[in-house]
Amino acid sequence: GAGVSQSPSNKVTEKGKDVELRCDPISGHTALYWYRQRLGQGLEFLIYFQGNSAPDKSGLPSDRFSAERTGESVSTLTIQRTQQEDSAVYLCASSFGERSTDTQYFGPGTRLTVL
Amino acid sequence: AQSVTQLDSQVPVFEEAPVELRCNYSSSVSVYLFWYVQYPNQGLQLLLKYLSGSTLVKGINGFEAEFNKSQTSFHLRKPSVHISDTAEYFCAVNFLRGNEKLTFGTGTRLTIIP
């Protein structure tokens, strides 16, 4: 079956521009996570959607970052007024259940480069 | 502060040799432990996880890991590696703080030498 997909796979933008990253989770997965991976660093948690509950936004680094999810489907991560330090690979993951004990399935990521 | 440490950023190993990838965490409370693997040009996938019970956990592709509570470690091992094991390996921990977040280590790049 189809896995988690993300688009675009690569995005190059100029400093100050807004970008929108998309994640299509596996159908039926209730939980969705966004992570950021900077070069040479581990995955950094950004935000977690859990069914119909309020999302856990505690990992968002600034108010320039926001994310939405419609029901249990597509999610978009928006970065406004991009800065060079936003350059990273942004990973999306989904899981069937809402506990961390449930296996997270990762997408291939979106590589964002801010010039 | 609770953290996850993978001391080895790169590990080169000859084919058919054994390998151990180290993971240590800092926590005085119970944890859930995971190893994820990222093959070249692919997304991360779960190798194995420890939730409770036996401290020796077996995963896919012949890998296993042992949870050592006293040493707060969860090292990943394989007795004989293959070229196809070339990948980046990430240790992750849920510190059971009442949320479902995983804290990831910085990763270890395993390179198999023919």
Coordinates of C-alpha atoms in Angstrom, one line a residue:
Chain A
G1 CA 0.0 0.0 0.0
A2 CA 1.0 3.6 -0.3
G3 CA 3.2 5.0 2.4
V4 CA 3.6 8.6 3.7
S5 CA 4.2 11.0 0.9
Q6 CA 5.6 14.5 1.1
S7 CA 5.8 17.3 -1.5
P8 CA 7.7 19.0 -2.8
S9 CA 10.8 16.8 -2.4
N10 CA 13.1 19.8 -2.7
K11 CA 12.3 23.5 -2.2
V12 CA 14.7 26.4 -2.8
T13 CA 13.5 29.8 -1.7
E14 CA 14.7 33.2 -1.0
K15 CA 15.0 34.6 2.5
G16 CA 11.8 36.3 3.6
K17 CA 9.5 34.3 1.4
D18 CA 6.8 32.0 2.7
V19 CA 6.8 28.3 2.0
E20 CA 4.2 25.5 2.4
L21 CA 5.1 21.9 2.8
R22 CA 2.6 19.1 2.4
C23 CA 2.3 15.7 4.0
D24 CA -0.1 12.9 2.9
P25 CA -0.3 10.3 5.7
I26 CA -1.2 6.7 5.4
S27 CA -4.9 6.3 5.1
G28 CA -6.5 5.5 8.5
H29 CA -3.6 6.8 10.5
T30 CA -4.9 9.0 13.3
A31 CA -1.6 10.6 14.4
L32 CA 0.7 12.8 12.4
Y33 CA 4.0 14.2 13.3
W34 CA 6.3 16.9 11.8
Y35 CA 10.1 16.8 12.5
R36 CA 13.0 18.9 11.3
Q37 CA 16.4 17.5 10.6
R38 CA 19.2 20.0 10.3
L39 CA 22.5 18.9 8.8
G40 CA 24.5 16.8 11.2
Q41 CA 21.7 16.8 13.8
G42 CA 19.0 14.5 15.0
L43 CA 15.3 14.8 14.3
E44 CA 13.8 17.7 16.1
F45 CA 10.1 17.4 17.0
L46 CA 7.9 20.2 15.7
I47 CA 4.2 19.4 16.1
Y48 CA 1.9 16.4 16.7
F49 CA -1.7 16.0 15.6
Q50 CA -3.7 13.4 17.4
G51 CA -7.2 12.6 16.0
N52 CA -9.6 15.4 16.9
S53 CA -7.7 16.7 19.8
A54 CA -5.8 20.0 19.9
P55 CA -2.4 19.6 18.3
D56 CA 0.8 19.6 20.5
K57 CA 2.6 22.6 19.1
S58 CA 5.3 22.7 21.8
G59 CA 8.1 22.0 19.3
L60 CA 7.5 24.8 16.9
P61 CA 10.6 27.0 17.1
S62 CA 8.9 30.4 16.5
D63 CA 5.6 32.0 15.5
R64 CA 6.7 31.9 11.9
F65 CA 5.9 28.2 11.9
S66 CA 2.4 26.9 11.8
A67 CA 0.7 23.7 10.7
E68 CA -2.8 22.5 9.9
R69 CA -4.4 19.2 9.4
T70 CA -7.9 18.6 8.0
G71 CA -9.5 15.7 9.9
E72 CA -7.2 12.6 9.5
S73 CA -5.9 13.5 6.1
V74 CA -3.4 15.9 4.6
S75 CA -1.3 18.2 6.7
T76 CA 0.5 21.4 5.7
L77 CA 3.5 23.0 7.4
T78 CA 3.8 26.7 6.7
I79 CA 7.0 28.7 7.3
Q80 CA 6.5 32.5 7.0
R81 CA 9.3 34.9 6.3
T82 CA 11.9 32.1 5.9
Q83 CA 15.4 32.5 7.4
Q84 CA 18.6 30.8 6.4
E85 CA 18.5 28.8 9.7
D86 CA 15.2 27.2 8.5
S87 CA 17.2 25.3 5.9
A88 CA 16.7 21.6 6.8
V89 CA 14.9 18.4 5.8
Y90 CA 11.4 18.4 7.1
L91 CA 10.0 15.0 7.8
C92 CA 6.4 13.9 8.3
A93 CA 5.4 10.7 10.0
S94 CA 2.0 9.1 10.7
S95 CA 0.9 6.3 13.0
F96 CA -2.2 4.2 13.3
G97 CA -2.7 4.9 17.0
E98 CA -2.0 8.0 19.1
R99 CA 0.6 6.6 21.4
S100 CA 4.4 6.7 20.9
T101 CA 4.5 3.0 21.3
D102 CA 2.7 2.8 17.9
T103 CA 5.2 2.6 15.0
Q104 CA 5.7 5.8 13.2
Y105 CA 5.9 5.6 9.4
F106 CA 8.0 8.3 7.9
G107 CA 7.8 10.1 4.5
P108 CA 10.9 10.8 2.4
G109 CA 11.1 14.4 3.6
T110 CA 11.2 17.8 2.0
R111 CA 14.6 19.4 1.7
L112 CA 14.3 23.1 2.2
T113 CA 17.1 25.5 1.2
V114 CA 16.8 29.1 2.1
L115 CA 19.2 31.3 0.2
Chain B
A1 CA 17.7 17.5 31.1
Q2 CA 16.6 14.4 29.3
S3 CA 18.6 13.6 26.3
V4 CA 19.7 10.9 23.9
T5 CA 23.3 10.5 22.9
Q6 CA 24.8 8.6 20.0
L7 CA 28.5 9.1 20.5
D8 CA 29.6 7.6 17.1
S9 CA 28.6 9.8 14.2
Q10 CA 30.3 7.4 11.7
V11 CA 31.1 3.7 12.0
P12 CA 33.0 1.9 9.2
V13 CA 32.8 -1.9 9.4
F14 CA 34.1 -4.7 7.1
E15 CA 31.5 -6.9 5.5
E16 CA 30.6 -10.0 7.7
A17 CA 32.1 -8.4 10.8
P18 CA 30.0 -7.7 13.9
V19 CA 28.9 -4.2 14.7
E20 CA 27.6 -2.4 17.8
L21 CA 26.0 1.1 17.6
R22 CA 25.8 2.8 20.9
C23 CA 22.9 4.8 22.4
N24 CA 22.7 6.3 25.8
Y25 CA 20.0 8.4 27.4
S26 CA 19.7 10.4 30.5
S27 CA 16.6 9.8 32.6
S28 CA 15.7 8.6 36.0
V29 CA 12.2 7.4 35.0
S30 CA 10.9 4.7 32.8
V31 CA 11.3 5.1 29.1
Y32 CA 10.4 3.5 25.8
L33 CA 13.3 3.0 23.4
F34 CA 13.4 2.7 19.6
W35 CA 15.9 2.3 16.8
Y36 CA 15.1 3.6 13.4
V37 CA 17.1 3.1 10.2
Q38 CA 17.3 5.4 7.1
Y39 CA 18.6 3.7 4.0
P40 CA 19.9 5.9 1.2
N41 CA 17.2 7.9 -0.4
Q42 CA 14.5 6.4 1.7
G43 CA 12.4 7.5 4.7
L44 CA 13.1 6.3 8.3
Q45 CA 11.7 2.9 9.2
L46 CA 11.4 1.2 12.6
L47 CA 14.1 -1.5 13.3
L48 CA 13.0 -2.5 16.7
K49 CA 11.5 -1.1 20.0
Y50 CA 11.6 -1.8 23.7
L51 CA 8.5 -1.1 25.7
S52 CA 8.7 -3.6 28.6
G53 CA 9.6 -7.2 29.3
S54 CA 12.7 -9.0 28.0
T55 CA 15.6 -6.6 27.8
L56 CA 16.9 -8.2 24.6
V57 CA 14.8 -7.1 21.7
K58 CA 15.1 -8.6 18.2
G59 CA 14.2 -6.5 15.1
I60 CA 14.3 -6.7 11.4
N61 CA 17.2 -7.6 9.2
G62 CA 19.0 -9.6 12.0
F63 CA 19.5 -6.6 14.3
E64 CA 19.0 -6.8 18.1
A65 CA 19.3 -4.4 20.9
E66 CA 19.7 -4.7 24.7
F67 CA 18.1 -2.4 27.2
N68 CA 20.4 -1.8 30.2
K69 CA 18.6 0.2 32.8
S70 CA 21.6 0.6 35.2
Q71 CA 23.7 2.0 32.4
T72 CA 20.8 3.8 30.7
S73 CA 21.8 2.3 27.3
F74 CA 20.2 0.7 24.4
H75 CA 23.0 -0.5 22.1
L76 CA 22.2 -1.9 18.7
R77 CA 24.1 -5.0 17.5
K78 CA 24.4 -7.3 14.5
P79 CA 26.7 -10.3 14.5
S80 CA 27.5 -10.1 10.7
V81 CA 26.8 -7.1 8.6
H82 CA 26.1 -6.9 4.9
I83 CA 26.6 -4.3 2.3
S84 CA 22.9 -3.7 2.4
D85 CA 23.1 -2.5 6.0
T86 CA 24.8 0.7 4.9
A87 CA 22.5 3.4 6.3
E88 CA 22.0 5.9 9.0
Y89 CA 20.7 4.6 12.3
F90 CA 18.8 6.7 14.8
C91 CA 18.1 5.9 18.5
A92 CA 14.9 7.5 19.9
V93 CA 13.4 7.7 23.4
N94 CA 10.0 8.5 24.8
F95 CA 10.7 9.8 28.3
L96 CA 7.1 9.2 29.3
R97 CA 6.4 12.8 30.3
G98 CA 2.7 12.4 29.6
N99 CA 3.1 13.1 25.9
E100 CA 3.9 11.0 22.8
K101 CA 7.0 12.8 21.7
L102 CA 10.1 11.0 20.7
T103 CA 13.5 12.5 21.3
F104 CA 16.0 11.4 18.7
G105 CA 19.8 11.0 18.8
T106 CA 22.0 12.6 16.2
G107 CA 22.4 9.4 14.2
T108 CA 25.2 7.0 13.4
R109 CA 26.2 6.5 9.8
L110 CA 27.1 2.8 9.3
T111 CA 29.3 2.2 6.3
I112 CA 30.1 -1.4 5.2
I113 CA 33.4 -2.0 3.6
P114 CA 33.5 -4.8 1.1

